[in-house]
Amino acid sequence: SPVGRGPEVPFRSEAYSISAIARGKELRLTLSALDAAAGPPPQDLVFRFGMSGSFRLCPAAELPRHAHLRFLTRESPPRALCFVDPRRFGSWRLGDAWQPERGPCVVSEYQAFRENVLKNLDDRAFDKPICEVLLNQKYFNGIGNYLRAEILYRLKIPPFEKARTVLEALQEQEKKKKDLSLILSKKVKLRQENPDLLELCHTVPTEVITTELLDPEHSDNYAAFKNWLQCYLVPGMSSLRDRNGRTIWFQGEPGPMAPKGQRPRKAPRKKSPQLKAEPEAPSPKLTPRASKQRRRAAVKTPKSELKEEEKEEEADGPREGHARGRRKVTAAPALPEVPLSVRRSRRISAHRCKGAAPAV
């Protein structure tokens, strides 16, 4: 694409194949000419997807927006395999080398990933909260924002618990698993019943991949993905921003290393379509004095109307002498005459509102 920010791909071939292999959050494509003797040498590209990058196969005449790199098929009509990235957080680079600062993949290199974490717990990186360490691709290559929330929620681990505190317990479990007295079948059973944090870092993303849940282009799949989520963006769950500015979703207490000055925000629950009828309040027993007050209140002008009347009187100009607290009466032939009892009660109410003694 003319607006793409990635490097130009120096590969030209009339007929070639594309193969791919993934490792954590990176994907390597290899372009190979079908005629290896006459064609160019294979070309490798390593992609990072950012937040919105993806590959899409579509008709070449109907390219999607933000298709920054296109591979055309030879069929008629041709199709295009496009690297689509609306936010442009993704990228590609030439060559077959993975990023050196990324650790083993949590999905395809589980044993190497587990050993890499447990043998490096002395690293200062594990002084941070567990929710922040789970995004460190040096140790958790492949774990992203929604995955960390789902993993911690399933294990009921506070997101701002110190990472080393959580993971040191796994070292002790690792020693127990190596005990020769445990037969293999018992080890497998224990693992299935009580998966630990590192095991869930492998199984939870594998669930999403094997069931093909994450596909926003197809509404049915995306609805299934939203139903699969137990914590991330789920109504009723709490959220906080970590020290990297990323939002972590959780339930319960955030943990001892939670950022100060923040209060957990809760995702609003869906309102029920039917409102429950409020129970009727029991009517209070009336004493003779209370019944008198109620009869007087029946002819009183509401406070809001009294305030409006006071404003109107002030707008008419200054008042004199004893008429200060009384309403100025003018002839209004179009209005019915107000009974004497009502006028008297209004004067009493106006005096009380002004703090004056009631007229006798």
Tab-separated table of C-alpha atoms in Angstrom:
chain	number	residue	atom	x	y	z
A	1	SER	CA	0.000	0.000	0.000
A	2	PRO	CA	1.293	3.555	-0.761
A	3	VAL	CA	0.507	4.605	2.811
A	4	GLY	CA	2.001	1.521	4.466
A	5	ARG	CA	4.826	2.183	6.912
A	6	GLY	CA	6.546	-1.186	6.547
A	7	PRO	CA	9.615	-1.817	4.385
A	8	GLU	CA	9.342	-2.711	0.697
A	9	VAL	CA	9.425	-6.483	0.141
A	10	PRO	CA	12.192	-7.327	-2.411
A	11	PHE	CA	10.531	-10.460	-3.772
A	12	ARG	CA	9.231	-10.894	-7.319
A	13	SER	CA	7.881	-14.198	-8.608
A	14	GLU	CA	5.129	-15.235	-10.991
A	15	ALA	CA	4.234	-18.264	-8.888
A	16	TYR	CA	5.105	-18.758	-5.241
A	17	SER	CA	3.741	-20.280	-2.075
A	18	ILE	CA	3.362	-18.840	1.424
A	19	SER	CA	3.979	-20.808	4.606
A	20	ALA	CA	3.675	-19.499	8.163
A	21	ILE	CA	4.747	-20.289	11.691
A	22	ALA	CA	3.730	-18.456	14.879
A	23	ARG	CA	5.670	-17.833	18.060
A	24	GLY	CA	3.937	-15.920	20.820
A	25	LYS	CA	2.782	-12.592	19.422
A	26	GLU	CA	4.872	-12.872	16.266
A	27	LEU	CA	4.188	-14.565	12.943
A	28	ARG	CA	6.789	-15.456	10.334
A	29	LEU	CA	5.795	-15.787	6.667
A	30	THR	CA	8.116	-17.484	4.170
A	31	LEU	CA	7.638	-16.701	0.449
A	32	SER	CA	9.056	-19.488	-1.738
A	33	ALA	CA	9.070	-19.587	-5.562
A	34	LEU	CA	7.483	-22.715	-6.997
A	35	ASP	CA	10.376	-23.005	-9.443
A	36	ALA	CA	13.230	-22.914	-6.943
A	37	ALA	CA	15.913	-23.111	-9.668
A	38	ALA	CA	14.683	-20.168	-11.768
A	39	GLY	CA	12.990	-18.095	-9.093
A	40	PRO	CA	14.356	-15.818	-6.387
A	41	PRO	CA	15.584	-17.189	-3.058
A	42	PRO	CA	12.982	-17.542	-0.276
A	43	GLN	CA	12.023	-14.353	1.554
A	44	ASP	CA	11.050	-14.258	5.236
A	45	LEU	CA	8.868	-11.605	6.883
A	46	VAL	CA	8.176	-11.392	10.623
A	47	PHE	CA	4.917	-9.670	11.618
A	48	ARG	CA	3.715	-8.089	14.811
A	49	PHE	CA	-0.020	-7.431	14.939
A	50	GLY	CA	-0.394	-4.656	17.509
A	51	MET	CA	-3.989	-4.270	18.707
A	52	SER	CA	-5.819	-4.439	15.382
A	53	GLY	CA	-3.610	-6.255	12.858
A	54	SER	CA	-4.902	-9.358	11.058
A	55	PHE	CA	-4.733	-11.267	7.779
A	56	ARG	CA	-7.758	-11.370	5.493
A	57	LEU	CA	-8.407	-13.208	2.231
A	58	CYS	CA	-10.766	-11.286	-0.073
A	59	PRO	CA	-11.430	-10.551	-3.760
A	60	ALA	CA	-8.641	-8.440	-5.244
A	61	ALA	CA	-11.244	-6.026	-6.621
A	62	GLU	CA	-12.691	-5.441	-3.143
A	63	LEU	CA	-9.683	-4.681	-0.982
A	64	PRO	CA	-10.549	-3.684	2.597
A	65	ARG	CA	-9.436	-0.364	3.985
A	66	HIS	CA	-6.007	-0.282	5.650
A	67	ALA	CA	-4.741	-3.286	3.636
A	68	HIS	CA	-1.066	-2.344	3.964
A	69	LEU	CA	0.436	-5.435	2.299
A	70	ARG	CA	-1.208	-7.633	-0.373
A	71	PHE	CA	-0.328	-11.049	-1.843
A	72	LEU	CA	-2.279	-11.824	-5.051
A	73	THR	CA	-3.430	-15.260	-6.161
A	74	ARG	CA	-3.227	-16.518	-9.768
A	75	GLU	CA	-6.860	-17.671	-9.971
A	76	SER	CA	-9.526	-15.834	-11.974
A	77	PRO	CA	-10.841	-13.575	-10.607
A	78	PRO	CA	-7.794	-13.108	-8.357
A	79	ARG	CA	-7.985	-12.838	-4.590
A	80	ALA	CA	-5.660	-11.036	-2.219
A	81	LEU	CA	-4.237	-12.105	1.124
A	82	CYS	CA	-4.025	-8.766	2.962
A	83	PHE	CA	-2.319	-7.645	6.132
A	84	VAL	CA	-4.972	-5.280	7.509
A	85	ASP	CA	-4.144	-2.900	10.360
A	86	PRO	CA	-6.548	0.050	10.939
A	87	ARG	CA	-4.606	1.479	13.901
A	88	ARG	CA	-1.176	0.888	12.364
A	89	PHE	CA	0.255	-0.498	15.601
A	90	GLY	CA	1.346	-3.615	13.717
A	91	SER	CA	4.506	-3.937	11.642
A	92	TRP	CA	6.654	-6.297	9.572
A	93	ARG	CA	10.378	-6.597	9.056
A	94	LEU	CA	12.558	-8.511	6.637
A	95	GLY	CA	14.412	-11.641	7.756
A	96	ASP	CA	13.592	-14.748	9.747
A	97	ALA	CA	14.835	-13.671	13.187
A	98	TRP	CA	12.402	-13.495	16.073
A	99	GLN	CA	12.730	-10.510	18.395
A	100	PRO	CA	15.588	-11.385	20.761
A	101	GLU	CA	13.880	-9.966	23.858
A	102	ARG	CA	10.904	-12.322	23.514
A	103	GLY	CA	10.840	-15.576	25.468
A	104	PRO	CA	9.489	-18.984	24.467
A	105	CYS	CA	5.901	-19.121	23.217
A	106	VAL	CA	3.299	-19.942	25.876
A	107	VAL	CA	1.394	-22.135	23.385
A	108	SER	CA	3.926	-23.904	21.163
A	109	GLU	CA	6.906	-23.999	23.570
A	110	TYR	CA	5.207	-24.617	26.889
A	111	GLN	CA	7.966	-26.527	28.707
A	112	ALA	CA	10.657	-24.035	27.662
A	113	PHE	CA	8.323	-21.171	28.680
A	114	ARG	CA	7.728	-22.686	32.114
A	115	GLU	CA	11.425	-23.289	32.774
A	116	ASN	CA	12.313	-19.783	31.591
A	117	VAL	CA	9.992	-18.253	34.200
A	118	LEU	CA	10.834	-20.440	37.177
A	119	LYS	CA	14.611	-20.278	36.770
A	120	ASN	CA	14.636	-16.463	36.532
A	121	LEU	CA	12.518	-15.487	39.545
A	122	ASP	CA	15.488	-13.510	40.906
A	123	ASP	CA	15.034	-11.035	38.042
A	124	ARG	CA	13.906	-7.584	39.198
A	125	ALA	CA	11.034	-7.842	36.723
A	126	PHE	CA	9.231	-10.083	39.241
A	127	ASP	CA	9.245	-7.314	41.862
A	128	LYS	CA	6.235	-5.860	40.042
A	129	PRO	CA	2.551	-6.848	40.403
A	130	ILE	CA	1.614	-10.111	38.719
A	131	CYS	CA	-0.794	-8.352	36.319
A	132	GLU	CA	2.055	-6.226	34.935
A	133	VAL	CA	4.532	-9.121	34.712
A	134	LEU	CA	2.051	-11.174	32.667
A	135	LEU	CA	2.446	-8.607	29.865
A	136	ASN	CA	6.252	-8.875	29.919
A	137	GLN	CA	6.964	-10.677	26.624
A	138	LYS	CA	10.430	-11.679	27.796
A	139	TYR	CA	8.757	-14.233	30.044
A	140	PHE	CA	5.107	-14.430	28.881
A	141	ASN	CA	5.369	-14.282	25.100
A	142	GLY	CA	1.790	-14.415	23.806
A	143	ILE	CA	-0.159	-13.172	26.852
A	144	GLY	CA	-2.163	-10.000	26.246
A	145	ASN	CA	-4.553	-7.799	28.178
A	146	TYR	CA	-7.724	-9.904	28.026
A	147	LEU	CA	-5.815	-13.159	28.614
A	148	ARG	CA	-4.162	-11.931	31.823
A	149	ALA	CA	-7.556	-10.916	33.235
A	150	GLU	CA	-9.094	-14.302	32.429
A	151	ILE	CA	-6.130	-16.267	33.854
A	152	LEU	CA	-5.982	-14.359	37.158
A	153	TYR	CA	-9.763	-14.476	37.542
A	154	ARG	CA	-9.902	-18.265	37.150
A	155	LEU	CA	-7.279	-18.689	39.870
A	156	LYS	CA	-8.752	-15.959	42.144
A	157	ILE	CA	-5.355	-14.213	42.301
A	158	PRO	CA	-5.486	-10.459	43.096
A	159	PRO	CA	-3.968	-8.657	40.094
A	160	PHE	CA	-1.726	-6.445	42.218
A	161	GLU	CA	-0.176	-9.244	44.269
A	162	LYS	CA	3.614	-9.317	43.969
A	163	ALA	CA	4.616	-11.573	41.072
A	164	ARG	CA	7.441	-13.309	42.911
A	165	THR	CA	5.128	-14.148	45.814
A	166	VAL	CA	2.737	-15.887	43.415
A	167	LEU	CA	5.365	-17.713	41.353
A	168	GLU	CA	7.628	-18.874	44.201
A	169	ALA	CA	4.797	-21.114	45.333
A	170	LEU	CA	5.012	-22.830	41.945
A	171	GLN	CA	8.670	-23.655	42.568
A	172	GLU	CA	7.630	-25.653	45.623
A	173	GLN	CA	4.940	-27.413	43.606
A	174	GLU	CA	7.530	-28.199	40.942
A	175	LYS	CA	9.647	-30.015	43.515
A	176	LYS	CA	6.673	-32.050	44.683
A	177	LYS	CA	5.822	-33.056	41.117
A	178	LYS	CA	9.338	-34.470	40.728
A	179	ASP	CA	8.841	-36.696	43.744
A	180	LEU	CA	9.403	-40.285	42.570
A	181	SER	CA	6.634	-41.549	44.821
A	182	LEU	CA	4.044	-39.944	42.531
A	183	ILE	CA	3.206	-42.133	39.569
A	184	LEU	CA	2.613	-40.483	36.211
A	185	SER	CA	-1.170	-40.966	36.155
A	186	LYS	CA	-1.473	-39.284	39.565
A	187	LYS	CA	0.614	-36.325	38.372
A	188	VAL	CA	-1.644	-35.868	35.373
A	189	LYS	CA	-4.742	-36.043	37.550
A	190	LEU	CA	-3.363	-33.444	39.987
A	191	ARG	CA	-2.512	-31.135	37.097
A	192	GLN	CA	-6.000	-31.409	35.589
A	193	GLU	CA	-7.761	-30.767	38.893
A	194	ASN	CA	-5.508	-27.920	40.078
A	195	PRO	CA	-3.889	-26.107	37.126
A	196	ASP	CA	-1.405	-23.458	38.209
A	197	LEU	CA	-0.762	-20.002	36.766
A	198	LEU	CA	1.791	-21.135	34.165
A	199	GLU	CA	-0.438	-23.972	32.992
A	200	LEU	CA	-3.345	-21.593	32.468
A	201	CYS	CA	-1.024	-19.310	30.488
A	202	HIS	CA	-0.866	-22.251	28.070
A	203	THR	CA	-4.415	-23.663	28.175
A	204	VAL	CA	-6.460	-20.424	28.132
A	205	PRO	CA	-5.003	-19.020	24.867
A	206	THR	CA	-5.150	-22.543	23.419
A	207	GLU	CA	-8.928	-22.534	24.061
A	208	VAL	CA	-9.300	-19.370	21.991
A	209	ILE	CA	-7.132	-20.711	19.146
A	210	THR	CA	-8.591	-24.212	18.873
A	211	THR	CA	-12.216	-23.028	18.996
A	212	GLU	CA	-11.502	-20.082	16.657
A	213	LEU	CA	-13.342	-17.686	18.961
A	214	LEU	CA	-11.590	-14.432	18.145
A	215	ASP	CA	-12.912	-13.328	14.757
A	216	PRO	CA	-14.550	-9.867	14.898
A	217	GLU	CA	-15.391	-10.034	11.166
A	218	HIS	CA	-18.009	-12.725	11.821
A	219	SER	CA	-20.606	-11.619	14.332
A	220	ASP	CA	-21.491	-15.190	15.347
A	221	ASN	CA	-17.902	-15.976	16.298
A	222	TYR	CA	-17.444	-12.665	18.073
A	223	ALA	CA	-20.621	-13.233	20.089
A	224	ALA	CA	-19.259	-16.630	21.110
A	225	PHE	CA	-16.000	-14.976	22.173
A	226	LYS	CA	-17.877	-12.459	24.340
A	227	ASN	CA	-19.821	-15.299	25.942
A	228	TRP	CA	-16.554	-17.138	26.592
A	229	LEU	CA	-15.133	-14.198	28.571
A	230	GLN	CA	-15.602	-14.587	32.326
A	231	CYS	CA	-13.919	-11.384	33.563
A	232	TYR	CA	-12.633	-9.042	30.841
A	233	LEU	CA	-15.236	-6.308	30.154
A	234	VAL	CA	-17.860	-8.406	31.962
A	235	PRO	CA	-20.592	-6.401	33.794
A	236	GLY	CA	-20.063	-6.345	37.547
A	237	MET	CA	-16.275	-6.747	37.367
A	238	SER	CA	-13.908	-4.053	38.673
A	239	SER	CA	-11.095	-2.376	36.759
A	240	LEU	CA	-7.955	-0.359	37.499
A	241	ARG	CA	-5.138	1.058	35.404
A	242	ASP	CA	-1.750	-0.466	36.067
A	243	ARG	CA	1.498	1.535	36.045
A	244	ASN	CA	1.825	1.050	32.305
A	245	GLY	CA	-1.570	2.623	31.658
A	246	ARG	CA	-3.247	-0.686	30.745
A	247	THR	CA	-6.632	-1.558	32.253
A	248	ILE	CA	-6.839	-4.768	34.271
A	249	TRP	CA	-10.241	-6.329	35.027
A	250	PHE	CA	-10.745	-8.366	38.192
A	251	GLN	CA	-13.120	-9.366	40.973
A	252	GLY	CA	-12.633	-8.743	44.678
A	253	GLU	CA	-9.650	-7.002	46.256
A	254	PRO	CA	-6.984	-5.623	43.869
A	255	GLY	CA	-4.023	-6.619	46.060
A	256	PRO	CA	-1.329	-4.882	48.159
A	257	MET	CA	0.515	-3.272	45.214
A	258	ALA	CA	-2.529	-1.511	43.732
A	259	PRO	CA	-1.795	2.042	42.493
A	260	LYS	CA	-2.564	4.669	45.111
A	261	GLY	CA	-5.092	7.365	44.369
A	262	GLN	CA	-7.270	5.115	42.209
A	263	ARG	CA	-10.609	3.612	43.059
A	264	PRO	CA	-11.737	0.446	41.292
A	265	ARG	CA	-14.460	1.131	38.750
A	266	LYS	CA	-17.183	-1.425	38.176
A	267	ALA	CA	-18.617	-2.273	34.792
A	268	PRO	CA	-22.370	-1.508	34.932
A	269	ARG	CA	-24.657	-4.492	35.148
A	270	LYS	CA	-27.408	-4.875	32.564
A	271	LYS	CA	-30.651	-3.380	33.809
A	272	SER	CA	-33.631	-5.662	34.108
A	273	PRO	CA	-36.359	-4.769	31.587
A	274	GLN	CA	-39.072	-5.046	34.251
A	275	LEU	CA	-39.057	-2.782	37.272
A	276	LYS	CA	-40.100	-4.282	40.576
A	277	ALA	CA	-43.091	-2.627	42.207
A	278	GLU	CA	-42.166	-0.849	45.407
A	279	PRO	CA	-44.053	-2.055	48.492
A	280	GLU	CA	-46.663	0.352	49.754
A	281	ALA	CA	-45.676	2.202	52.907
A	282	PRO	CA	-48.084	1.672	55.823
A	283	SER	CA	-50.223	4.724	56.489
A	284	PRO	CA	-49.319	6.358	59.824
A	285	LYS	CA	-51.873	6.805	62.593
A	286	LEU	CA	-53.084	10.406	62.794
A	287	THR	CA	-53.398	12.233	66.115
A	288	PRO	CA	-55.908	15.132	66.430
A	289	ARG	CA	-53.023	17.622	66.175
A	290	ALA	CA	-51.616	15.914	63.089
A	291	SER	CA	-55.014	15.916	61.398
A	292	LYS	CA	-55.274	19.710	61.980
A	293	GLN	CA	-51.842	20.246	60.440
A	294	ARG	CA	-52.815	18.100	57.450
A	295	ARG	CA	-56.012	20.176	56.884
A	296	ARG	CA	-53.940	23.362	56.981
A	297	ALA	CA	-51.403	21.900	54.556
A	298	ALA	CA	-54.192	21.091	52.118
A	299	VAL	CA	-54.724	24.804	51.421
A	300	LYS	CA	-51.059	25.813	51.627
A	301	THR	CA	-49.220	26.948	48.506
A	302	PRO	CA	-46.281	24.689	47.645
A	303	LYS	CA	-42.808	26.060	48.433
A	304	SER	CA	-41.836	26.219	44.765
A	305	GLU	CA	-44.852	28.427	44.036
A	306	LEU	CA	-44.083	30.643	47.056
A	307	LYS	CA	-40.572	31.258	45.783
A	308	GLU	CA	-41.914	32.199	42.369
A	309	GLU	CA	-44.371	34.593	43.980
A	310	GLU	CA	-41.590	36.198	46.041
A	311	LYS	CA	-39.572	36.748	42.881
A	312	GLU	CA	-42.545	38.351	41.177
A	313	GLU	CA	-43.112	40.670	44.159
A	314	GLU	CA	-39.471	41.757	44.169
A	315	ALA	CA	-39.744	42.526	40.482
A	316	ASP	CA	-42.689	44.885	41.196
A	317	GLY	CA	-40.482	47.160	43.279
A	318	PRO	CA	-39.972	47.995	46.995
A	319	ARG	CA	-42.817	47.475	49.415
A	320	GLU	CA	-43.846	49.720	52.342
A	321	GLY	CA	-44.385	49.148	56.050
A	322	HIS	CA	-46.488	46.233	57.205
A	323	ALA	CA	-47.166	45.125	53.636
A	324	ARG	CA	-43.575	43.868	53.371
A	325	GLY	CA	-44.461	40.215	53.964
A	326	ARG	CA	-47.819	40.281	52.249
A	327	ARG	CA	-48.635	39.607	48.653
A	328	LYS	CA	-49.690	42.658	46.645
A	329	VAL	CA	-53.231	42.096	45.353
A	330	THR	CA	-54.352	43.652	42.079
A	331	ALA	CA	-57.700	43.464	40.318
A	332	ALA	CA	-57.899	40.564	37.929
A	333	PRO	CA	-61.376	40.346	36.466
A	334	ALA	CA	-60.507	37.272	34.395
A	335	LEU	CA	-59.626	35.206	37.491
A	336	PRO	CA	-62.191	33.797	39.941
A	337	GLU	CA	-62.288	35.362	43.390
A	338	VAL	CA	-60.202	33.483	45.979
A	339	PRO	CA	-62.150	32.539	49.156
A	340	LEU	CA	-61.323	34.484	52.303
A	341	SER	CA	-60.110	31.375	54.208
A	342	VAL	CA	-57.637	30.520	51.481
A	343	ARG	CA	-56.329	34.107	51.286
A	344	ARG	CA	-55.817	34.164	55.040
A	345	SER	CA	-53.928	30.821	55.009
A	346	ARG	CA	-51.698	32.127	52.222
A	347	ARG	CA	-50.854	35.238	54.230
A	348	ILE	CA	-49.994	33.044	57.209
A	349	SER	CA	-47.800	30.844	55.028
A	350	ALA	CA	-46.007	33.841	53.530
A	351	HIS	CA	-45.284	35.272	57.007
A	352	ARG	CA	-43.913	31.913	58.164
A	353	CYS	CA	-41.757	31.659	55.067
A	354	LYS	CA	-40.278	35.103	55.843
A	355	GLY	CA	-39.721	34.267	59.481
A	356	ALA	CA	-42.353	36.714	60.761
A	357	ALA	CA	-44.904	35.983	63.498
A	358	PRO	CA	-48.262	34.723	62.219
A	359	ALA	CA	-51.099	37.260	62.033
A	360	VAL	CA	-53.767	36.833	64.741
